[in-house]
Coordinates of C-alpha atoms in Angstrom, one line a residue:
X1 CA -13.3 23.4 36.8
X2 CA -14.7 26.8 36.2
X3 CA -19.0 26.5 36.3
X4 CA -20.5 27.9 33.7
X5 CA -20.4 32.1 33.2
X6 CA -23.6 34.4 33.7
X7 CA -23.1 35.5 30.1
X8 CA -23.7 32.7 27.0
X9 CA -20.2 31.8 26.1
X10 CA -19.6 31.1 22.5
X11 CA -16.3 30.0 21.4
X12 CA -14.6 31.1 17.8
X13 CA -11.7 28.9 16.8
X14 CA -9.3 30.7 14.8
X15 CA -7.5 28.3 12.3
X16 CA -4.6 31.4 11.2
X17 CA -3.6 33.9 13.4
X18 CA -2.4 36.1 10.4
X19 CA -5.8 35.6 8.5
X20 CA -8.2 35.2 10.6
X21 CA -7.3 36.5 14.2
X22 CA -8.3 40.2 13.6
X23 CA -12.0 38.8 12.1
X24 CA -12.5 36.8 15.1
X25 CA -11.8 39.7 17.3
X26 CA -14.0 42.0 15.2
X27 CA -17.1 39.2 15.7
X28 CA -16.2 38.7 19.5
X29 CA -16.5 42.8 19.8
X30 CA -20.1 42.6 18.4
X31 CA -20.9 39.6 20.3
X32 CA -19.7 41.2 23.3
X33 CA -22.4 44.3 22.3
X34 CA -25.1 41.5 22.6
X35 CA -24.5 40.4 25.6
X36 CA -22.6 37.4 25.0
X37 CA -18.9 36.4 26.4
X38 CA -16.6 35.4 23.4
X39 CA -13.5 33.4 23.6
X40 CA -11.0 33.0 20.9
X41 CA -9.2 29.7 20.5
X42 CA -7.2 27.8 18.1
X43 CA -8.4 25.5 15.8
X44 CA -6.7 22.8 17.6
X45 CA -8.3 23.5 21.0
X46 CA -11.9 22.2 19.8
X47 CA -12.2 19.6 22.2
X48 CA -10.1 21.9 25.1
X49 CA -12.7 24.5 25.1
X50 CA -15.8 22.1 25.9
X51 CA -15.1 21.6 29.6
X52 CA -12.2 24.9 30.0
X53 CA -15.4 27.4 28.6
X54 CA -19.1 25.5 29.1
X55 CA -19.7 27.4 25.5
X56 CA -23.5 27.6 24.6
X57 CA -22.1 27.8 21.0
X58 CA -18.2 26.7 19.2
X59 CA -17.9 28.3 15.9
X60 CA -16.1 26.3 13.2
X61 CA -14.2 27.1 10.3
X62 CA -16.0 23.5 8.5
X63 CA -17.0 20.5 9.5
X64 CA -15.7 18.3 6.8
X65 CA -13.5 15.9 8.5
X66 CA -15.2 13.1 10.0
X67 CA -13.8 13.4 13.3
X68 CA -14.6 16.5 13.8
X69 CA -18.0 15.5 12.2
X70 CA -18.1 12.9 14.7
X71 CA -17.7 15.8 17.8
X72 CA -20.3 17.8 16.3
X73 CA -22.9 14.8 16.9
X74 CA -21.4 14.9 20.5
X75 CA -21.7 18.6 20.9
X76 CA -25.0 18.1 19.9
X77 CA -25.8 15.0 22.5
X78 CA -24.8 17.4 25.4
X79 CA -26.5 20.6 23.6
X80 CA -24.1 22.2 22.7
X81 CA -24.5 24.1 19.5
X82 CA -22.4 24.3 16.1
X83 CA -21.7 26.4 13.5
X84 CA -19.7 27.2 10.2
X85 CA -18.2 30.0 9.4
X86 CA -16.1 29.1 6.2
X87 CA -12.6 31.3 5.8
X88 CA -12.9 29.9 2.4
X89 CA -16.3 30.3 1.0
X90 CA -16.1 30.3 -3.1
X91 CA -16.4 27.4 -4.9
X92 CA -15.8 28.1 -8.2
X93 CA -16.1 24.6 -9.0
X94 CA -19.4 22.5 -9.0
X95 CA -18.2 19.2 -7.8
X96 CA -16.3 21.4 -5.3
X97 CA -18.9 23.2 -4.0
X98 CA -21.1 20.0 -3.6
X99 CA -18.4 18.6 -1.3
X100 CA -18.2 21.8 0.5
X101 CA -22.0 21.6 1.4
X102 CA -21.7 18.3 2.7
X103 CA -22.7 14.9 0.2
X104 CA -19.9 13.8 2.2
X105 CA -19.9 14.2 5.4
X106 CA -23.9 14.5 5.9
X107 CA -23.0 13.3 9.6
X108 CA -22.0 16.3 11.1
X109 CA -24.8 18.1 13.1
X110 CA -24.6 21.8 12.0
X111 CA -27.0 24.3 13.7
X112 CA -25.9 27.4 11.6
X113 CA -24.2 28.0 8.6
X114 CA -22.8 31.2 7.6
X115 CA -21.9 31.1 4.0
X116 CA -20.6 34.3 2.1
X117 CA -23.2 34.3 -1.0
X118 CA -25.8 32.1 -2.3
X119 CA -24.5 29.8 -4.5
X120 CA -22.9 27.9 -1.3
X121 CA -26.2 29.0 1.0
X122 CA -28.5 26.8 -2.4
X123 CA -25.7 24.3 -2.4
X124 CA -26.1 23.3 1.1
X125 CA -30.0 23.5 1.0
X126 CA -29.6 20.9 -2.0
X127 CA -26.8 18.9 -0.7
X128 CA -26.8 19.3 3.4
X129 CA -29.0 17.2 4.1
X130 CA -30.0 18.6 7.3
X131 CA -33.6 20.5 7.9
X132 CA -32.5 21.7 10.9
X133 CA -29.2 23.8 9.7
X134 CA -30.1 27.4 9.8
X135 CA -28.8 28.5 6.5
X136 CA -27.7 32.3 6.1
X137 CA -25.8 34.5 3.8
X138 CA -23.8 37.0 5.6
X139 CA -20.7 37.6 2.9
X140 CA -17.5 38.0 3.9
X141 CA -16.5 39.4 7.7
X142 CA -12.9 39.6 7.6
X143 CA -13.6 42.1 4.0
X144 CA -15.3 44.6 6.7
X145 CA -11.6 45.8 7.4
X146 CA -11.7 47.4 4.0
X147 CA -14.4 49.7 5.4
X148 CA -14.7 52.2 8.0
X149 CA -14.3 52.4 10.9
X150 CA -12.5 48.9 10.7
X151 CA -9.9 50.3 8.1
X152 CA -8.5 52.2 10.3
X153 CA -6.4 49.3 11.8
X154 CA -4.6 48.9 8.6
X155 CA -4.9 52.4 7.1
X156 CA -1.4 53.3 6.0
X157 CA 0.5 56.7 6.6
X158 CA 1.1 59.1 3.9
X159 CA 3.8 58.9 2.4
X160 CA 6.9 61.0 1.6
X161 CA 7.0 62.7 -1.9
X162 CA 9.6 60.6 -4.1
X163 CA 8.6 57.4 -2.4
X164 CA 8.6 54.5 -5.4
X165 CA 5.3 53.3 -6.1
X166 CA 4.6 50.0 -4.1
X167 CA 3.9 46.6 -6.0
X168 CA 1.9 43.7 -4.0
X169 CA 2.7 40.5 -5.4
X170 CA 0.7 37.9 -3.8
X171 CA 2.3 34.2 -4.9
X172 CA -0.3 31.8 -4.1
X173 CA 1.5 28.1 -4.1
X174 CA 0.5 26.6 -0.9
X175 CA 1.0 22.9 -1.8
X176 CA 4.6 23.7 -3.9
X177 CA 6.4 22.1 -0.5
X178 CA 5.0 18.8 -1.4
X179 CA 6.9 18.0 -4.3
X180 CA 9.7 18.0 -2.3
X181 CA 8.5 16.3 0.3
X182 CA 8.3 12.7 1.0
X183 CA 5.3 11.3 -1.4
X184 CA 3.2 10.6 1.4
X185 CA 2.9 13.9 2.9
X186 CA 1.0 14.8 -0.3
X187 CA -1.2 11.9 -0.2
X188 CA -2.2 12.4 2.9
X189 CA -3.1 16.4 2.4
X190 CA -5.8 15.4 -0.3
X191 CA -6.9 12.1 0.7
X192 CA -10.1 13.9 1.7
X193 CA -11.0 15.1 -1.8
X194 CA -9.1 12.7 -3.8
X195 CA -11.8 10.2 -4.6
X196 CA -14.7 12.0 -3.9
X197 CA -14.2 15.6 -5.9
X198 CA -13.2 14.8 -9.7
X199 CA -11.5 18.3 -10.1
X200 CA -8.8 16.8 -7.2
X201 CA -7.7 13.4 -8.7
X202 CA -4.8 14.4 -10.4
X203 CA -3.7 16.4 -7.5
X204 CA 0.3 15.0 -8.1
X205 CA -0.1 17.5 -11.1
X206 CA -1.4 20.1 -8.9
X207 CA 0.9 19.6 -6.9
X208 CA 3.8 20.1 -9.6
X209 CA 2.1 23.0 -11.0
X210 CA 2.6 24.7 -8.0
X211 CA 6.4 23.8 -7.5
X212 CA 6.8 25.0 -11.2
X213 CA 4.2 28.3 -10.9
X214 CA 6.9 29.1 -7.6
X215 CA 10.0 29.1 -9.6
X216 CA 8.4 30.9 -12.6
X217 CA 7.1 33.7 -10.7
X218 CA 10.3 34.1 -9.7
X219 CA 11.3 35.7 -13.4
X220 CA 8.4 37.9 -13.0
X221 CA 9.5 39.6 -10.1
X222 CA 13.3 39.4 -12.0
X223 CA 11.7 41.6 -14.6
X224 CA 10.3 44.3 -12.4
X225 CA 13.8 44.6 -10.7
X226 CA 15.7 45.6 -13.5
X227 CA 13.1 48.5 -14.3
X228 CA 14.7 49.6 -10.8
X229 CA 11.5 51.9 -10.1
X230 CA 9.5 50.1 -7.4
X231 CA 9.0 49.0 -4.4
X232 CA 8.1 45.5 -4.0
X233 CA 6.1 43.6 -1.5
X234 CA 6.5 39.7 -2.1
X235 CA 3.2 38.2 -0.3
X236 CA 3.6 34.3 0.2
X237 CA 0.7 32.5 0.7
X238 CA -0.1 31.5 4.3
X239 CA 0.6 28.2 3.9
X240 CA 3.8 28.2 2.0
X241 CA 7.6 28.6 3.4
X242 CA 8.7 32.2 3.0
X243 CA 12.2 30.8 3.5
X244 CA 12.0 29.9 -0.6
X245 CA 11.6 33.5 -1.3
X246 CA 14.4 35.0 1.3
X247 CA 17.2 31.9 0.2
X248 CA 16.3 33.4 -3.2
X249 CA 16.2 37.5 -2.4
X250 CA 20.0 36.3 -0.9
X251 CA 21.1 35.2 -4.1
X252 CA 20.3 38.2 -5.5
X253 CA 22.5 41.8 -6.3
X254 CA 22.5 44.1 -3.0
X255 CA 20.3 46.5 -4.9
X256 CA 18.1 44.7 -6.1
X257 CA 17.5 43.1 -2.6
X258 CA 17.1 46.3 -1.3
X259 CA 13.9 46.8 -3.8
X260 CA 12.0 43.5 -2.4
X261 CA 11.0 43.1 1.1
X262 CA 9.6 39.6 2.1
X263 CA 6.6 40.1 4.4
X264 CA 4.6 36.6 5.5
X265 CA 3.2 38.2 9.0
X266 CA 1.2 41.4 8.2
X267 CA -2.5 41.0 7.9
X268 CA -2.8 41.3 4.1
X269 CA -5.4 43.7 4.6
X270 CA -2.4 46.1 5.3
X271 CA -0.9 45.4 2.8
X272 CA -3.4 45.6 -0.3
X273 CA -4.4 48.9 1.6
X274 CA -0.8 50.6 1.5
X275 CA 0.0 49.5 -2.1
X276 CA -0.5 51.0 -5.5
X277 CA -0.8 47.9 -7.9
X278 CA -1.3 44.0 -6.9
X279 CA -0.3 40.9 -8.6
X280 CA -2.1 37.9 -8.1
X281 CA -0.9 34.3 -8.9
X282 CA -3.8 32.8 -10.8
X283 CA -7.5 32.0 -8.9
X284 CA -6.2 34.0 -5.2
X285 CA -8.7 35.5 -3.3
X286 CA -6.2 38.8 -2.6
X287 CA -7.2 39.8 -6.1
X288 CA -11.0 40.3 -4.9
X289 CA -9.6 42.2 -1.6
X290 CA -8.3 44.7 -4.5
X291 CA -11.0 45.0 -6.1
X292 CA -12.9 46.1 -2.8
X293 CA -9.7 48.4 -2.2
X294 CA -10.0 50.1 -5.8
X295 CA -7.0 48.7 -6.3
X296 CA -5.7 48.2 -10.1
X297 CA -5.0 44.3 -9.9
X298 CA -2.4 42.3 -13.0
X299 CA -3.0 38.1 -12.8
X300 CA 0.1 36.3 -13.5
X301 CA -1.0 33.5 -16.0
X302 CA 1.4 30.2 -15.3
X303 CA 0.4 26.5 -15.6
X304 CA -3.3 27.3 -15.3
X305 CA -3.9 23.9 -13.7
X306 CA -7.6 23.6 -13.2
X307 CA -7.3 23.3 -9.4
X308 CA -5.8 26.5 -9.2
X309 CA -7.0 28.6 -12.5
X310 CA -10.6 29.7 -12.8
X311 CA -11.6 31.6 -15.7
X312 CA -14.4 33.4 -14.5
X313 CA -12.7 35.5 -11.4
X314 CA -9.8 35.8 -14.4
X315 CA -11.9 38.2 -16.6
X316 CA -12.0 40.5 -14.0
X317 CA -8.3 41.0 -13.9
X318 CA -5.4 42.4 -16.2
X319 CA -3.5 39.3 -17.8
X320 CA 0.1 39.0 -17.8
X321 CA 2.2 35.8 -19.6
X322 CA 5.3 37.2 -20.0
X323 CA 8.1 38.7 -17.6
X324 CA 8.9 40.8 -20.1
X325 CA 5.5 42.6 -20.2
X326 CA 5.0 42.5 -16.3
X327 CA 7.1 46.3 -16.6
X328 CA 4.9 47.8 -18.9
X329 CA 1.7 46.3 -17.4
X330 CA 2.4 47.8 -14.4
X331 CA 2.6 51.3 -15.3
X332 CA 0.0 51.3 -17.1
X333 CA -1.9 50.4 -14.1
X334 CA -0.2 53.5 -12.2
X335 CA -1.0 55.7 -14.7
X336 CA -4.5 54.6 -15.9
X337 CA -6.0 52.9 -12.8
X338 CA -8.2 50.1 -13.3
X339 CA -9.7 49.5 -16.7
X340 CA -13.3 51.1 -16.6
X341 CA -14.6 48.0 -18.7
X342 CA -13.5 45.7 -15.9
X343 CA -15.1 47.7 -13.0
X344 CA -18.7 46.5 -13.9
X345 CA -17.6 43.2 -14.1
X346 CA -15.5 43.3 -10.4
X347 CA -19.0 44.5 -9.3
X348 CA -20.6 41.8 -10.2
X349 CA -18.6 39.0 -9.8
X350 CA -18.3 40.3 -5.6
X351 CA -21.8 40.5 -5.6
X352 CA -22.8 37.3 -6.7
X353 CA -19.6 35.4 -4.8
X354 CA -19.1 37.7 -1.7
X355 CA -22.7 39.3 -1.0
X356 CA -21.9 42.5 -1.9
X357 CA -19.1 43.9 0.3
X358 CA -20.2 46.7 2.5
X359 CA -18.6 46.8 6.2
X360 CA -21.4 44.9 8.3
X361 CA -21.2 41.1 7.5
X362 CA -19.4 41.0 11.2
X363 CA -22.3 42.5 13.0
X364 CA -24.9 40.8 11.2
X365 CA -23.1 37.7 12.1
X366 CA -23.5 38.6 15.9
X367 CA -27.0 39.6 15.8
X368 CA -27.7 35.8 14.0
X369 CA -25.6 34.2 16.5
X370 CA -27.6 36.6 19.2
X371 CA -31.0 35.6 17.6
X372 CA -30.0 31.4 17.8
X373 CA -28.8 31.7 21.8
X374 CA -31.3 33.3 22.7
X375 CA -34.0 30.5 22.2
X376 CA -31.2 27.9 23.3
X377 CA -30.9 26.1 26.8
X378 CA -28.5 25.3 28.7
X379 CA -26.4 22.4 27.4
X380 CA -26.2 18.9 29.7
X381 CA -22.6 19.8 31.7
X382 CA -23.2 16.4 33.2
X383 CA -22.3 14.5 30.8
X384 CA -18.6 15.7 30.9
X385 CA -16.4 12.9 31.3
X386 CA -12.8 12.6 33.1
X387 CA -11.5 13.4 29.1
X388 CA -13.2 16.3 29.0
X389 CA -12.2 17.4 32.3
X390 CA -8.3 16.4 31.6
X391 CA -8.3 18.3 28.5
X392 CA -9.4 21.6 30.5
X393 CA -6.3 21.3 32.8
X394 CA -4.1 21.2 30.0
X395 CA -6.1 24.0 28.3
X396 CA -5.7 26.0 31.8
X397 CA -1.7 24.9 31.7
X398 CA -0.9 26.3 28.3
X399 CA -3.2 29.3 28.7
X400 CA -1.0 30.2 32.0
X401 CA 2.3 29.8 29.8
X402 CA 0.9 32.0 27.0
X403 CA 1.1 29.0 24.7
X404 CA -1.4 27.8 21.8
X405 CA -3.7 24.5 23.2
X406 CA -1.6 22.4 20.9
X407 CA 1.8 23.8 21.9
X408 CA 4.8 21.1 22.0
X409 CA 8.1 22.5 23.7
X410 CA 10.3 19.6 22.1
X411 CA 9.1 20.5 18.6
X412 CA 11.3 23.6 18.2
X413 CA 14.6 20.8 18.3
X414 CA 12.2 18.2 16.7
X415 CA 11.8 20.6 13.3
X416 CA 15.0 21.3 13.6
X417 CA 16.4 17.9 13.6
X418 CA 14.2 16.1 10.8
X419 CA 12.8 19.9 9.6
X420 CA 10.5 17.2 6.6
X421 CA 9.0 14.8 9.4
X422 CA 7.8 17.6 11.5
X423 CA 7.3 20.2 9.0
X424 CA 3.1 20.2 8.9
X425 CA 3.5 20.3 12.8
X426 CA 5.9 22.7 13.1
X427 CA 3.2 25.0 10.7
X428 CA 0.2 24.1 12.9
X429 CA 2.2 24.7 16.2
X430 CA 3.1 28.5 14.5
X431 CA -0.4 29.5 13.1
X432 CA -2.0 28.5 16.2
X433 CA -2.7 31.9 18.6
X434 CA -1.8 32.5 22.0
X435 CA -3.9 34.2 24.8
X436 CA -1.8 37.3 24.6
X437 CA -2.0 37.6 20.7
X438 CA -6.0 36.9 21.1
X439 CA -5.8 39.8 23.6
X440 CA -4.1 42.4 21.7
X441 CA -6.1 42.3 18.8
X442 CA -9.1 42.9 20.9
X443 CA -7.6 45.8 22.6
X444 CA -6.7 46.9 19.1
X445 CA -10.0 46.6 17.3
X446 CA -11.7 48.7 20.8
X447 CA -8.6 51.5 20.0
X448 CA -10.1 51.2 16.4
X449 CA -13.3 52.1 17.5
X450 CA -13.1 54.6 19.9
X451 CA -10.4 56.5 17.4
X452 CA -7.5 55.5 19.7
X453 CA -5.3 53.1 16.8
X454 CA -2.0 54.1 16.6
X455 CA -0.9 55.2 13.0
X456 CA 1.1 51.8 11.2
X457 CA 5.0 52.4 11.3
X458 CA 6.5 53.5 7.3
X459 CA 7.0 51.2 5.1
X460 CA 10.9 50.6 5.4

């Protein structure tokens, strides 16, 4: 097994390769600048990486569930240290947010915590639990790409004079599936929060206001196809089945399929960037990303289910009920801009939920990671166990096939077969991030940097 490198190695697990690849590439670049050797991983690989990497550090996404609370007191044992970096970090909620900062699962040992404001960095100090956590707001590192130099991997080309404006809609029904899948599948997703947040135990209505929210945002985008004048960008959410959306786009007339492309892989960064309007779905996070972008933003009202609906990022936004006024709303919006009586409030609300936006939550990230290491030791590599050491030779075998840690070759057939049994596999298997993926981004965000990106293809 490989000894431990000259350089602290701190390991970033990477939960979506669509979200939050490019983030974790942009922190391993300013790690790198401290002297420190960065590996990117998937979320799956969290017990891979302890003997395949020696890491000084792993970096989390949470520590919620009680397994992997139970690894952190492990990590800790050999000396290994932890740390959160939430890729969702507003909770809008109370009862929410007091789960999030750990009532729960107190267990966990958690060096650091990087929240992105101070209502989660109070939150934790209140309901942690834990002296030793170093607490710290940094905001929100995958917003730097909204900034310079960073924007320039998503920057899009100029376009040709008579292009149609560009609509973003962003639908936002992650748990729709589970209506239609078998009524355990469901239970099983929210058994974490069911009895312990209030806000979650009706989450079978949640659930169904999702399935319904799908099929009525599908009159929405009806509505802006008969105007005939725009381009339309249909974002689903990560975790939802763009298959819906293209079964649906084939049902339609050939021109009006023509005025809807169906894009689930771009970083949405690109895409908020390169449009002129966006349409949220309820509570979505994209609808903040416009705001930072200066981008005039519409919120599509549907069942306004309390797990999904909050009214306070709502006030910031344009309000649409009706297909039929979607049209007008729009162009108003092209014409107009965004309202100047909401521009005060968009300030605010990223100020107190996101720290303020600015470019360098990234690098201030690195330099705190830096600062910890440095007055770290050297973790107990003794203690490694045959486990540990078995789990690094399959680490080692899927890293040589370009594979993610968690990669199943039978699955492909197994998804195929019985596509509900091995759906939530099938899902993990895809959003998980090979070397060669992990690679390119780096290359890209160093092409960034030095001015070398290559300018993004036209929108077709």
């Amino acid at each position: 097994m490989p000894s431990a490198p000259a350089q602290p190695c701190v390991v970033l697990l990477v939960d979506s390769k669509v979200r939050d690849l490019p983030v974790a590439a942009l922190l391993a670049h300013h790690l790198e600048k401290h002297g420190l050797n960065a590996r990117l991983e998937p979320l799956e690989a969290y017990q891979g990486v302890l003997a395949a990497h020696r890491p000084r550090m792993i970096v989390f996404n949470h520590l919620t569930a009680s397994h992997l609370a139970a690894y952190s007191r492990r990590l800790h044992a050999l000396g290994v240290l932890t740390a959160v970096l939430p890729n969702e970090g507003i909770f809008y909620n109370h009862d929410d947010l007091v789960f999030n900062s750990g009532r729960y699962h107190a267990q966990a040992h958690i060096d650091c915590f990087f929240c992105w404001n101070h209502v989660h960095a109070q939150a934790l100090r209140e309901h942690g639990g834990q002296a030793q956590t170093r607490i710290e707001v940094i905001g929100v590192p995958r917003f730097d790409f909204y900034f310079e130099p960073w924007s320039r991997l998503y920057a899009p080309l100029p376009r040709p004079p008579g292009q149609r404006p560009v609509i973003l809609l962003c639908t936002n029904f992650a748990t729709a599936h589970y209506w239609e899948l078998p009524r355990s599948e469901g239970d099983k997703f929210f058994a974490a929060w069911k009895d312990r947040i209030p806000l979650y135990r009706n989450y079978w209505q949640a659930i169904e206001a999702h399935f319904k929210g799908r099929q009525k945002v599908l009159a929405f985008l009806q509505a802006l196809l008969e105007r005939d004048a725009y381009e339309i960008v249909l974002r689903p959410h990560p975790r939802e089945d763009a298959s819906f959306y293209l079964r649906w786009l084939g049902t339609l007339p050939e021109h009006w399929q023509r005025q809807v492309r169906v894009d689930a892989l771009s970083n949405i960064t690109s895409l908020i960037l390169g449009c002129d309007v966006e349409i949220s779905c309820e509570t979505c996070t994209t609808a903040l990303e416009s705001w930072i972008a200066g981008k005039p933003t519409i919120e599509l009202l549907l069942e306004q289910n309390p797990l999904w609906y909050c009214a306070e990022p709502s006030a910031c936004n344009v309000h649409c009920s009706h297909p039929a006024d979607l049209p007008a709303l729009v162009n108003a919006a092209l014409q107009q801009g965004v309202p100047e009586e909401l521009k005060a409030k968009r300030r605010a609300h990223l100020a107190k939920w996101c720290h303020s936006p600015n470019g360098h939550s990234a690098e201030t990230l690195a330099r705190l990671i830096a600062e910890t290491l440095a007055r770290a030791s050297e973790p107990d590599w003794t203690q490694l166990d045959w486990t540990d050491r078995r789990r690094a030779w399959k680490w080692k075998l899927t890293h040589a096939l370009d594979q993610p840690y968690h990669y199943d070759p039978s699955l492909v057939v197994k998804h195929w077969l019985w596509p509900g049994r091995y759906r939530v596999k099938y899902f993990s298997q895809c959003k998980g991030i090979r070397p060669s993926e992990a690679q390119q981004m780096r290359q890209k965000i160093a092409a960034c940097l030095n001015g070398q990106i290559e300018a993004p293809a036209p929108s077709p």
